[in-house]
Structure formats: C-alpha cells, structure tokens
PDB file of C-alpha atoms in Angstrom:
ATOM      1  CA  MET A   1     146.663 143.618 110.936  1.00  0.00           C
ATOM      2  CA  ALA A   2     144.765 143.362 107.191  1.00  0.00           C
ATOM      3  CA  ARG A   3     141.703 143.599 106.476  1.00  0.00           C
ATOM      4  CA  THR A   4     139.421 141.359 104.773  1.00  0.00           C
ATOM      5  CA  LYS A   5     138.876 142.061 100.767  1.00  0.00           C
ATOM      6  CA  LYS A   6     134.916 142.157  99.935  1.00  0.00           C
ATOM      7  CA  ARG A   7     134.640 140.282  96.971  1.00  0.00           C
ATOM      8  CA  VAL A   8     131.483 140.865  94.973  1.00  0.00           C
ATOM      9  CA  GLY A   9     128.369 138.897  95.227  1.00  0.00           C
ATOM     10  CA  THR A  10     129.304 137.803  98.327  1.00  0.00           C
ATOM     11  CA  TYR A  11     127.711 139.439 101.728  1.00  0.00           C
ATOM     12  CA  PRO A  12     125.921 138.125 105.010  1.00  0.00           C
ATOM     13  CA  SER A  13     123.261 135.408 103.561  1.00  0.00           C
ATOM     14  CA  GLY A  14     122.208 133.575 106.802  1.00  0.00           C
ATOM     15  CA  MET A  15     119.046 135.251 107.484  1.00  0.00           C
ATOM     16  CA  ILE A  16     118.175 135.931 103.782  1.00  0.00           C
ATOM     17  CA  LEU A  17     118.683 131.048 104.163  1.00  0.00           C
ATOM     18  CA  PHE A  18     116.247 131.373 107.082  1.00  0.00           C
ATOM     19  CA  SER A  19     113.453 134.011 105.701  1.00  0.00           C
ATOM     20  CA  LEU A  20     113.196 132.148 102.221  1.00  0.00           C
ATOM     21  CA  THR A  21     113.499 128.726 104.148  1.00  0.00           C
ATOM     22  CA  LEU A  22     110.649 129.364 106.242  1.00  0.00           C
ATOM     23  CA  ALA A  23     108.444 131.140 103.670  1.00  0.00           C
ATOM     24  CA  LEU A  24     108.664 128.410 101.051  1.00  0.00           C
ATOM     25  CA  PHE A  25     107.839 126.373 104.080  1.00  0.00           C
ATOM     26  CA  LEU A  26     105.118 127.662 104.855  1.00  0.00           C
ATOM     27  CA  ILE A  27     103.767 128.243 101.494  1.00  0.00           C
ATOM     28  CA  GLY A  28     104.486 124.262 100.596  1.00  0.00           C
ATOM     29  CA  PHE A  29     102.437 123.865 103.973  1.00  0.00           C
ATOM     30  CA  CYS A  30      99.350 125.732 102.743  1.00  0.00           C
ATOM     31  CA  GLY A  31     100.054 123.372  98.856  1.00  0.00           C
ATOM     32  CA  MET A  32      99.814 120.243 101.242  1.00  0.00           C
ATOM     33  CA  LEU A  33      97.056 121.009 102.812  1.00  0.00           C
ATOM     34  CA  ALA A  34      94.846 121.640 100.135  1.00  0.00           C
ATOM     35  CA  ILE A  35      96.377 118.789  98.411  1.00  0.00           C
ATOM     36  CA  GLN A  36      95.364 116.828 101.556  1.00  0.00           C
ATOM     37  CA  SER A  37      91.609 118.712 101.685  1.00  0.00           C
ATOM     38  CA  LYS A  38      91.212 118.523  98.043  1.00  0.00           C
ATOM     39  CA  ARG A  39      91.805 113.945  98.220  1.00  0.00           C
ATOM     40  CA  VAL A  40      89.033 114.700 101.791  1.00  0.00           C
ATOM     41  CA  VAL A  41      86.533 116.241  99.427  1.00  0.00           C
ATOM     42  CA  THR A  42      87.247 113.621  96.263  1.00  0.00           C
ATOM     43  CA  TYR A  43      86.593 110.684  99.189  1.00  0.00           C
ATOM     44  CA  ILE A  44      83.441 112.486 100.350  1.00  0.00           C
ATOM     45  CA  ARG A  45      81.532 112.793  96.984  1.00  0.00           C
ATOM     46  CA  GLU A  46      82.393 109.118  96.159  1.00  0.00           C
ATOM     47  CA  ASN A  47      81.318 107.825  98.813  1.00  0.00           C
ATOM     48  CA  TYR A  48      77.955 109.828  99.777  1.00  0.00           C
ATOM     49  CA  GLU A  49      75.274 106.941  98.705  1.00  0.00           C
ATOM     50  CA  MET A  50      72.054 107.455  96.985  1.00  0.00           C
ATOM     51  CA  ARG A  51      69.277 104.948  97.566  1.00  0.00           C
ATOM     52  CA  ALA A  52      67.302 104.058  94.717  1.00  0.00           C
ATOM     53  CA  PHE A  53      64.281 101.789  95.934  1.00  0.00           C
ATOM     54  CA  LEU A  54      62.821  99.008  94.314  1.00  0.00           C
ATOM     55  CA  ASP A  55      58.857  97.386  92.903  1.00  0.00           C
ATOM     56  CA  LYS A  56      58.248  94.517  95.340  1.00  0.00           C
ATOM     57  CA  GLY A  57      57.916  91.552  93.763  1.00  0.00           C
ATOM     58  CA  LEU A  58      60.675  91.236  91.190  1.00  0.00           C
ATOM     59  CA  SER A  59      62.435  88.342  89.221  1.00  0.00           C
ATOM     60  CA  ASP A  60      65.626  87.140  90.057  1.00  0.00           C
ATOM     61  CA  SER A  61      65.813  87.740  86.059  1.00  0.00           C
ATOM     62  CA  LYS A  62      64.512  91.025  86.350  1.00  0.00           C
ATOM     63  CA  MET A  63      66.778  91.381  89.323  1.00  0.00           C
ATOM     64  CA  THR A  64      69.907  90.700  87.107  1.00  0.00           C
ATOM     65  CA  LYS A  65      68.911  93.001  84.169  1.00  0.00           C
ATOM     66  CA  LEU A  66      68.255  95.628  86.377  1.00  0.00           C
ATOM     67  CA  SER A  67      71.589  96.024  88.405  1.00  0.00           C
ATOM     68  CA  GLN A  68      73.254  96.013  85.096  1.00  0.00           C
ATOM     69  CA  THR A  69      71.233  99.047  83.577  1.00  0.00           C
ATOM     70  CA  ILE A  70      71.681 100.224  86.700  1.00  0.00           C
ATOM     71  CA  ALA A  71      76.089 100.027  86.800  1.00  0.00           C
ATOM     72  CA  GLU A  72      76.169 100.695  83.210  1.00  0.00           C
ATOM     73  CA  LYS A  73      75.818 104.440  83.098  1.00  0.00           C
ATOM     74  CA  PRO A  74      77.648 106.564  82.803  1.00  0.00           C
ATOM     75  CA  TYR A  75      77.624 108.288  85.866  1.00  0.00           C
ATOM     76  CA  ILE A  76      78.025 105.318  88.335  1.00  0.00           C
ATOM     77  CA  LEU A  77      81.668 105.753  90.426  1.00  0.00           C
ATOM     78  CA  LYS A  78      83.647 102.364  88.963  1.00  0.00           C
ATOM     79  CA  THR A  79      86.603 101.180  91.681  1.00  0.00           C
ATOM     80  CA  ASN A  80      88.854  99.097  89.477  1.00  0.00           C
ATOM     81  CA  GLY A  81      86.765  98.842  87.201  1.00  0.00           C
ATOM     82  CA  ALA A  82      84.112  97.536  89.502  1.00  0.00           C
ATOM     83  CA  ALA A  83      80.539  99.785  89.872  1.00  0.00           C
ATOM     84  CA  GLN A  84      79.442 100.723  93.426  1.00  0.00           C
ATOM     85  CA  VAL A  85      75.796  99.587  93.313  1.00  0.00           C
ATOM     86  CA  THR A  86      75.605  97.534  96.168  1.00  0.00           C
ATOM     87  CA  PHE A  87      71.930  95.418  96.321  1.00  0.00           C
ATOM     88  CA  VAL A  88      70.219  95.975 100.266  1.00  0.00           C
ATOM     89  CA  PRO A  89      67.294  93.047 100.585  1.00  0.00           C
ATOM     90  CA  LYS A  90      64.589  94.390 102.886  1.00  0.00           C
ATOM     91  CA  ASP A  91      65.630  92.583 105.418  1.00  0.00           C
ATOM     92  CA  VAL A  92      69.041  93.998 106.277  1.00  0.00           C
ATOM     93  CA  ALA A  93      67.250  97.695 105.841  1.00  0.00           C
ATOM     94  CA  ALA A  94      64.804  96.260 108.213  1.00  0.00           C
ATOM     95  CA  LYS A  95      67.744  95.782 110.758  1.00  0.00           C
ATOM     96  CA  GLU A  96      69.704  98.442 109.989  1.00  0.00           C
ATOM     97  CA  PHE A  97      66.517 100.456 111.078  1.00  0.00           C
ATOM     98  CA  ILE A  98      65.921  98.970 113.888  1.00  0.00           C
ATOM     99  CA  ALA A  99      69.362  99.472 114.983  1.00  0.00           C
ATOM    100  CA  GLU A 100      69.847 102.836 114.177  1.00  0.00           C
ATOM    101  CA  THR A 101      66.496 104.088 115.630  1.00  0.00           C
ATOM    102  CA  LYS A 102      66.090 101.137 118.528  1.00  0.00           C
ATOM    103  CA  GLU A 103      62.666 100.539 117.574  1.00  0.00           C
ATOM    104  CA  ASP A 104      61.168  97.397 116.257  1.00  0.00           C
ATOM    105  CA  PHE A 105      58.292  98.253 113.852  1.00  0.00           C
ATOM    106  CA  SER A 106      57.673  94.740 113.191  1.00  0.00           C
ATOM    107  CA  LYS A 107      56.181  94.417 116.443  1.00  0.00           C
ATOM    108  CA  PHE A 108      52.916  96.708 115.736  1.00  0.00           C
ATOM    109  CA  LEU A 109      52.992  96.507 111.958  1.00  0.00           C
ATOM    110  CA  GLY A 110      53.370  93.024 111.724  1.00  0.00           C
ATOM    111  CA  GLU A 111      55.090  92.771 108.088  1.00  0.00           C
ATOM    112  CA  ASN A 112      58.062  94.822 107.012  1.00  0.00           C
ATOM    113  CA  PRO A 113      56.989  97.927 104.983  1.00  0.00           C
ATOM    114  CA  LEU A 114      60.298  98.507 103.892  1.00  0.00           C
ATOM    115  CA  ARG A 115      61.461  98.011  99.922  1.00  0.00           C
ATOM    116  CA  ASP A 116      64.264  95.753  98.396  1.00  0.00           C
ATOM    117  CA  SER A 117      66.682  98.808  97.155  1.00  0.00           C
ATOM    118  CA  TYR A 118      70.518  99.901  95.777  1.00  0.00           C
ATOM    119  CA  ARG A 119      72.759 101.960  97.324  1.00  0.00           C
ATOM    120  CA  ILE A 120      74.615 103.664  94.161  1.00  0.00           C
ATOM    121  CA  LYS A 121      77.662 106.394  94.899  1.00  0.00           C
ATOM    122  CA  LEU A 122      78.262 108.810  92.375  1.00  0.00           C
ATOM    123  CA  THR A 123      81.164 110.246  89.587  1.00  0.00           C
ATOM    124  CA  GLU A 124      82.600 112.869  92.455  1.00  0.00           C
ATOM    125  CA  GLU A 125      81.692 115.516  88.864  1.00  0.00           C
ATOM    126  CA  ASN A 126      77.931 114.612  89.591  1.00  0.00           C
ATOM    127  CA  PHE A 127      77.794 116.076  92.928  1.00  0.00           C
ATOM    128  CA  GLU A 128      76.023 118.956  92.135  1.00  0.00           C
ATOM    129  CA  GLU A 129      72.434 119.929  92.925  1.00  0.00           C
ATOM    130  CA  ALA A 130      70.999 119.633  89.158  1.00  0.00           C
ATOM    131  CA  LYS A 131      73.319 116.703  88.328  1.00  0.00           C
ATOM    132  CA  LEU A 132      71.907 114.946  90.805  1.00  0.00           C
ATOM    133  CA  GLN A 133      68.599 115.310  90.121  1.00  0.00           C
ATOM    134  CA  GLN A 134      68.940 114.754  86.518  1.00  0.00           C
ATOM    135  CA  VAL A 135      70.589 111.285  87.363  1.00  0.00           C
ATOM    136  CA  LYS A 136      67.749 111.203  89.625  1.00  0.00           C
ATOM    137  CA  GLN A 137      65.316 111.679  87.464  1.00  0.00           C
ATOM    138  CA  ASP A 138      67.213 109.164  84.959  1.00  0.00           C
ATOM    139  CA  LEU A 139      67.492 106.117  87.384  1.00  0.00           C
ATOM    140  CA  GLU A 140      63.459 106.308  88.429  1.00  0.00           C
ATOM    141  CA  GLU A 141      62.517 105.959  84.258  1.00  0.00           C
ATOM    142  CA  ILE A 142      64.560 102.599  84.424  1.00  0.00           C
ATOM    143  CA  ASP A 143      61.549  99.625  84.578  1.00  0.00           C
ATOM    144  CA  GLY A 144      61.579  98.402  87.898  1.00  0.00           C
ATOM    145  CA  VAL A 145      62.150 101.080  90.320  1.00  0.00           C
ATOM    146  CA  PHE A 146      60.318 103.054  92.012  1.00  0.00           C
ATOM    147  CA  GLU A 147      61.822 105.585  93.766  1.00  0.00           C
ATOM    148  CA  VAL A 148      64.814 107.512  93.784  1.00  0.00           C
ATOM    149  CA  VAL A 149      65.955 109.491  97.061  1.00  0.00           C
ATOM    150  CA  TYR A 150      69.056 111.388  98.228  1.00  0.00           C
ATOM    151  CA  GLN A 151      69.682 114.061 101.144  1.00  0.00           C
ATOM    152  CA  GLU A 152      69.406 117.193  99.309  1.00  0.00           C
ATOM    153  CA  ASN A 153      70.249 119.175 102.361  1.00  0.00           C
ATOM    154  CA  LEU A 154      73.385 117.636 102.569  1.00  0.00           C
ATOM    155  CA  VAL A 155      74.422 118.093  99.882  1.00  0.00           C
ATOM    156  CA  ASP A 156      73.842 121.302  99.751  1.00  0.00           C
ATOM    157  CA  SER A 157      75.642 122.203 103.078  1.00  0.00           C
ATOM    158  CA  ILE A 158      78.849 119.771 102.004  1.00  0.00           C
ATOM    159  CA  ASN A 159      79.297 122.220  98.381  1.00  0.00           C
ATOM    160  CA  ARG A 160      78.573 125.555 100.500  1.00  0.00           C
ATOM    161  CA  ASN A 161      81.273 124.627 103.053  1.00  0.00           C
ATOM    162  CA  ILE A 162      84.196 122.909 100.096  1.00  0.00           C
ATOM    163  CA  THR A 163      83.459 126.481  98.473  1.00  0.00           C
ATOM    164  CA  LYS A 164      84.564 128.470 101.922  1.00  0.00           C
ATOM    165  CA  ILE A 165      87.192 126.575 102.575  1.00  0.00           C
ATOM    166  CA  TYR A 166      88.523 126.624  99.253  1.00  0.00           C
ATOM    167  CA  ALA A 167      88.016 130.656  99.092  1.00  0.00           C
ATOM    168  CA  VAL A 168      89.554 131.107 102.318  1.00  0.00           C
ATOM    169  CA  MET A 169      92.444 128.852 101.732  1.00  0.00           C
ATOM    170  CA  SER A 170      92.829 130.823  98.267  1.00  0.00           C
ATOM    171  CA  ALA A 171      93.460 133.959  99.927  1.00  0.00           C
ATOM    172  CA  PHE A 172      95.159 132.807 102.501  1.00  0.00           C
ATOM    173  CA  ALA A 173      98.003 131.834 100.301  1.00  0.00           C
ATOM    174  CA  LEU A 174      97.675 134.621  98.006  1.00  0.00           C
ATOM    175  CA  ILE A 175      98.481 137.202 101.056  1.00  0.00           C
ATOM    176  CA  LEU A 176     100.975 135.293 101.993  1.00  0.00           C
ATOM    177  CA  LEU A 177     102.936 134.756  98.936  1.00  0.00           C
ATOM    178  CA  ILE A 178     102.681 138.733  98.995  1.00  0.00           C
ATOM    179  CA  ILE A 179     103.927 139.097 102.244  1.00  0.00           C
ATOM    180  CA  ILE A 180     106.875 136.318 101.571  1.00  0.00           C
ATOM    181  CA  VAL A 181     107.747 138.574  98.173  1.00  0.00           C
ATOM    182  CA  VAL A 182     108.159 141.940 100.525  1.00  0.00           C
ATOM    183  CA  LEU A 183     109.678 140.681 103.669  1.00  0.00           C
ATOM    184  CA  MET A 184     112.645 139.067 100.797  1.00  0.00           C
ATOM    185  CA  ASN A 185     112.817 142.059  99.006  1.00  0.00           C
ATOM    186  CA  ASN A 186     113.817 144.041 102.232  1.00  0.00           C
ATOM    187  CA  THR A 187     115.857 141.216 103.526  1.00  0.00           C
ATOM    188  CA  ILE A 188     118.188 140.919 100.537  1.00  0.00           C
ATOM    189  CA  ARG A 189     118.093 144.365 100.127  1.00  0.00           C
ATOM    190  CA  LEU A 190     120.172 145.189 103.816  1.00  0.00           C
ATOM    191  CA  ALA A 191     122.447 142.433 103.059  1.00  0.00           C
ATOM    192  CA  LEU A 192     122.778 144.247  99.771  1.00  0.00           C
ATOM    193  CA  HIS A 193     123.201 147.626 101.697  1.00  0.00           C
ATOM    194  CA  SER A 194     127.253 146.554 102.383  1.00  0.00           C
ATOM    195  CA  GLN A 195     128.024 146.193  98.680  1.00  0.00           C
ATOM    196  CA  ARG A 196     127.078 149.129  98.080  1.00  0.00           C
ATOM    197  CA  MET A 197     130.074 150.702  98.342  1.00  0.00           C
ATOM    198  CA  LEU A 198     131.829 147.926  95.802  1.00  0.00           C
ATOM    199  CA  ILE A 199     128.936 148.131  93.685  1.00  0.00           C
ATOM    200  CA  ARG A 200     130.105 152.290  93.000  1.00  0.00           C
ATOM    201  CA  SER A 201     133.736 151.469  92.674  1.00  0.00           C
ATOM    202  CA  MET A 202     133.426 148.863  90.202  1.00  0.00           C
ATOM    203  CA  GLN A 203     130.750 150.841  88.021  1.00  0.00           C
ATOM    204  CA  LEU A 204     133.420 153.499  88.459  1.00  0.00           C
ATOM    205  CA  VAL A 205     136.227 151.712  86.592  1.00  0.00           C
ATOM    206  CA  GLY A 206     133.682 150.974  84.162  1.00  0.00           C
ATOM    207  CA  ALA A 207     132.137 147.346  84.771  1.00  0.00           C
ATOM    208  CA  THR A 208     129.145 146.832  82.978  1.00  0.00           C
ATOM    209  CA  ASN A 209     125.591 146.784  84.881  1.00  0.00           C
ATOM    210  CA  GLY A 210     125.733 142.713  83.786  1.00  0.00           C
ATOM    211  CA  PHE A 211     129.580 142.522  85.051  1.00  0.00           C
ATOM    212  CA  ILE A 212     128.550 143.438  87.893  1.00  0.00           C
ATOM    213  CA  THR A 213     124.865 141.504  88.537  1.00  0.00           C
ATOM    214  CA  ARG A 214     126.385 138.332  87.391  1.00  0.00           C
ATOM    215  CA  PRO A 215     127.629 137.053  90.450  1.00  0.00           C
ATOM    216  CA  PHE A 216     125.032 138.750  93.330  1.00  0.00           C
ATOM    217  CA  LEU A 217     122.322 136.873  91.043  1.00  0.00           C
ATOM    218  CA  GLY A 218     124.011 133.783  90.934  1.00  0.00           C
ATOM    219  CA  ARG A 219     124.380 133.659  94.907  1.00  0.00           C
ATOM    220  CA  GLY A 220     120.416 134.571  94.897  1.00  0.00           C
ATOM    221  CA  MET A 221     119.436 131.442  93.124  1.00  0.00           C
ATOM    222  CA  TRP A 222     122.141 129.481  94.879  1.00  0.00           C
ATOM    223  CA  GLN A 223     120.542 130.517  98.565  1.00  0.00           C
ATOM    224  CA  GLY A 224     117.148 130.160  96.470  1.00  0.00           C
ATOM    225  CA  LEU A 225     117.861 126.550  95.605  1.00  0.00           C
ATOM    226  CA  LEU A 226     119.207 125.607  98.631  1.00  0.00           C
ATOM    227  CA  ALA A 227     115.934 127.397 101.086  1.00  0.00           C
ATOM    228  CA  GLY A 228     113.991 125.794  98.549  1.00  0.00           C
ATOM    229  CA  VAL A 229     115.443 121.913  99.050  1.00  0.00           C
ATOM    230  CA  ILE A 230     115.911 122.467 102.665  1.00  0.00           C
ATOM    231  CA  ALA A 231     112.117 123.551 103.286  1.00  0.00           C
ATOM    232  CA  VAL A 232     110.715 119.986 101.020  1.00  0.00           C
ATOM    233  CA  ALA A 233     113.143 118.344 103.320  1.00  0.00           C
ATOM    234  CA  LEU A 234     111.765 119.579 106.307  1.00  0.00           C
ATOM    235  CA  LEU A 235     107.827 119.106 104.740  1.00  0.00           C
ATOM    236  CA  LEU A 236     108.509 115.216 103.811  1.00  0.00           C
ATOM    237  CA  ALA A 237     109.845 114.789 107.080  1.00  0.00           C
ATOM    238  CA  GLY A 238     106.705 116.738 108.828  1.00  0.00           C
ATOM    239  CA  LEU A 239     104.510 114.879 105.954  1.00  0.00           C
ATOM    240  CA  GLN A 240     105.927 111.283 107.314  1.00  0.00           C
ATOM    241  CA  LEU A 241     105.671 112.285 111.285  1.00  0.00           C
ATOM    242  CA  ALA A 242     101.638 113.244 110.629  1.00  0.00           C
ATOM    243  CA  ILE A 243     101.785 109.758 108.667  1.00  0.00           C
ATOM    244  CA  HIS A 244     103.547 107.928 111.410  1.00  0.00           C
ATOM    245  CA  ASN A 245     100.694 109.269 114.045  1.00  0.00           C
ATOM    246  CA  LEU A 246      98.213 109.104 112.183  1.00  0.00           C
ATOM    247  CA  PRO A 247      98.051 106.257 109.899  1.00  0.00           C
ATOM    248  CA  GLU A 248      94.955 107.289 108.420  1.00  0.00           C
ATOM    249  CA  LEU A 249      96.334 110.515 106.672  1.00  0.00           C
ATOM    250  CA  ALA A 250      98.018 107.619 104.140  1.00  0.00           C
ATOM    251  CA  MET A 251      94.915 106.747 102.393  1.00  0.00           C
ATOM    252  CA  PHE A 252      94.741 110.333 101.152  1.00  0.00           C
ATOM    253  CA  GLN A 253      98.135 111.501  99.828  1.00  0.00           C
ATOM    254  CA  ASP A 254      98.089 112.241  95.693  1.00  0.00           C
ATOM    255  CA  THR A 255     101.670 111.365  95.447  1.00  0.00           C
ATOM    256  CA  GLN A 256     101.574 112.775  91.562  1.00  0.00           C
ATOM    257  CA  LYS A 257     100.018 116.509  92.734  1.00  0.00           C
ATOM    258  CA  LEU A 258     103.203 116.018  95.961  1.00  0.00           C
ATOM    259  CA  ILE A 259     105.658 115.327  93.744  1.00  0.00           C
ATOM    260  CA  PHE A 260     104.262 118.486  91.357  1.00  0.00           C
ATOM    261  CA  LEU A 261     103.942 121.130  94.755  1.00  0.00           C
ATOM    262  CA  LEU A 262     107.664 119.919  96.188  1.00  0.00           C
ATOM    263  CA  ALA A 263     109.349 120.933  93.028  1.00  0.00           C
ATOM    264  CA  GLY A 264     107.224 123.912  92.781  1.00  0.00           C
ATOM    265  CA  ILE A 265     108.641 125.046  95.867  1.00  0.00           C
ATOM    266  CA  VAL A 266     112.505 124.200  95.105  1.00  0.00           C
ATOM    267  CA  GLY A 267     111.424 126.536  91.798  1.00  0.00           C
ATOM    268  CA  LEU A 268     109.615 129.318  93.573  1.00  0.00           C
ATOM    269  CA  GLY A 269     112.800 129.771  95.633  1.00  0.00           C
ATOM    270  CA  VAL A 270     115.504 129.683  92.871  1.00  0.00           C
ATOM    271  CA  LEU A 271     112.836 132.333  91.527  1.00  0.00           C
ATOM    272  CA  ILE A 272     112.246 134.493  94.522  1.00  0.00           C
ATOM    273  CA  GLY A 273     116.193 134.233  94.464  1.00  0.00           C
ATOM    274  CA  PHE A 274     116.669 135.587  91.254  1.00  0.00           C
ATOM    275  CA  LEU A 275     113.503 138.599  91.108  1.00  0.00           C
ATOM    276  CA  SER A 276     114.581 139.725  95.016  1.00  0.00           C
ATOM    277  CA  THR A 277     118.298 139.886  93.953  1.00  0.00           C
ATOM    278  CA  PHE A 278     118.078 141.561  90.780  1.00  0.00           C
ATOM    279  CA  GLN A 279     115.202 143.780  92.196  1.00  0.00           C
ATOM    280  CA  ALA A 280     117.817 145.343  94.721  1.00  0.00           C
ATOM    281  CA  VAL A 281     120.655 145.112  93.230  1.00  0.00           C
ATOM    282  CA  HIS A 282     119.631 147.173  90.588  1.00  0.00           C
ATOM    283  CA  ARG A 283     118.810 149.898  93.530  1.00  0.00           C
ATOM    284  CA  TYR A 284     122.081 150.418  94.063  1.00  0.00           C
ATOM    285  CA  LEU A 285     122.655 149.853  90.375  1.00  0.00           C
ATOM    286  CA  GLY A 286     121.072 153.329  89.992  1.00  0.00           C
ATOM    287  CA  LEU A 287     121.789 155.636  92.938  1.00  0.00           C
ATOM    288  CA  THR A 288     123.819 158.276  93.333  1.00  0.00           C
ATOM    289  CA  LEU A 289     126.504 159.512  94.786  1.00  0.00           C
ATOM    290  CA  ASP A 290     124.720 161.075  97.787  1.00  0.00           C
ATOM    291  CA  GLU A 291     122.223 158.776  98.140  1.00  0.00           C
ATOM    292  CA  LEU A 292     124.838 155.879  98.670  1.00  0.00           C
ATOM    293  CA  TYR A 293     125.826 157.557 101.800  1.00  0.00           C
TER     294      TYR A 293
END
C-alpha cells in the first residue's frame, strides 16, 4: 500500500483551531465585559444627581432666569440638546420625603420646611471629588441658589470601586493574553513536530528558509483568520442570547466599540497564527541533525 506523501505546510490543525478559537473567545469575552462595564459606569455617573436648593420667595421671572443660567453651564449634562435640570417644588419634595421615611413632619411642624430645588445631572468628566467641589461652589455663587448638596461618600465609594474593577480586569486580560501566546506557541510547535524531517530534507536540497517558511505562515494565518471568525460568531450569538434573556442589556451596547473589538479579535487571530508559526518553524530551521532526532 502506497504511503501518503507529506506536503510542506500540512500538519494536524484541529487542536490548533480549537485552542485558538477558545483563546480568542475568552479575550473577546473580556473585551465585551470591559465595554459593558464602561457603559454601566457612564450610566451611573450621568444619572447621579446634585441638588441645588433655592432661596424662598423667588418670583416666576427670577425662577425662569435662574433655570436658564444653570442650564447654560458647561458641566450640565445635555441629552438630545436638552439640559438635564429638573425643577422639584417643595410640595413634591415633601411627598417624596414622607414616602421614603414613612413620617409626616407636617403634622407636628405645621408647615413644610423644605425648599424648592433643582435636580442636576452632570457630565461624566465632572464625576470627581475636586471637580464636584468646583461645580458646587460655582452653583452656590448664582443669585437665588441657597445651597448645593451631593453625597460625597457615595461619590468616593463609586470612584474607588470603579478603579478596583478596571485594575482587576486589566490584570486578568494581560495574564490571559500571556497564557494564550505561550499555549499557542507550544501547540503549533507540537503540530509542526511531524514536519521537522521534511523541513530538514528541503534544506538539504537547497531550499531557502523563506521558501520553506512561506506555506507554513500562510496556513498559520488562515487558521488564525478562521479561529477569529468562529470566535466572533460565538461572541455575537452569546450576546444576542444574553439580550434576549435580559433586554435591559440592550441600553448598554456600544455598537462602534463592539465592531472595533470584533475586528480586533479577527486581526489578533491572524497575528497570533503568524507569529507562533514563524517562531516554531524557525526553531526547526535552526536545529542540527542530532537535535532533530
């Protein structure tokens, strides 16, 4: 029975494709978590409200001018061109207070001691203690504003936790990437082990290193491309399944960043396939005959 001839650049690729697909999927999953967490952080920061309590007895014209002055401040969040400044009459504030505390202070005070106020949402860039203090000071200098308050402890807690989350995710992604590169190098090196004698034979008949390496690199890049496409398909399927079961996730999607991430996954697959194959082939090209055995 005739033996099947080995062709340069051919080697068992099933395990390589599986390993690389799994690795790219994990990297993409971490990237999607990072994108989602960034959107969640932005949502939390932009929905945090600062309260500006007003002087008592302001006229309607004064209130209108005050509202316009606050809305024109550069640090005020604007959604579809509308400044996120909401007027809260003291009667509404009293009802909210009673609903939260279950205590009706008007029964023993005889009047409503609360003030009219504005609930103000700020841009994400101002969600820092130093900048919030500047905003507070600037608002309190406006004629008609009695006092500006916000929960300082909550701001500090949110910022500290966000920093910790980003640090942990960055470290995890870096460690994962290093493990993946080492794993792929070893996997491709083992796969090319069966081709070492063929590589040596080609060297003996005068083939250049470039001629020998070219088909291996082409196959490695093709495997990286295929693994990237499969990983992207799995990530999109998982994302759609998650949105189907939890529709609220749809509001945290960033389509542009997601496209860049998925394109990067495919590109990373091609790059890993190229570099790992290049390193493995050149290792065998430099071995002596004794080392080959």
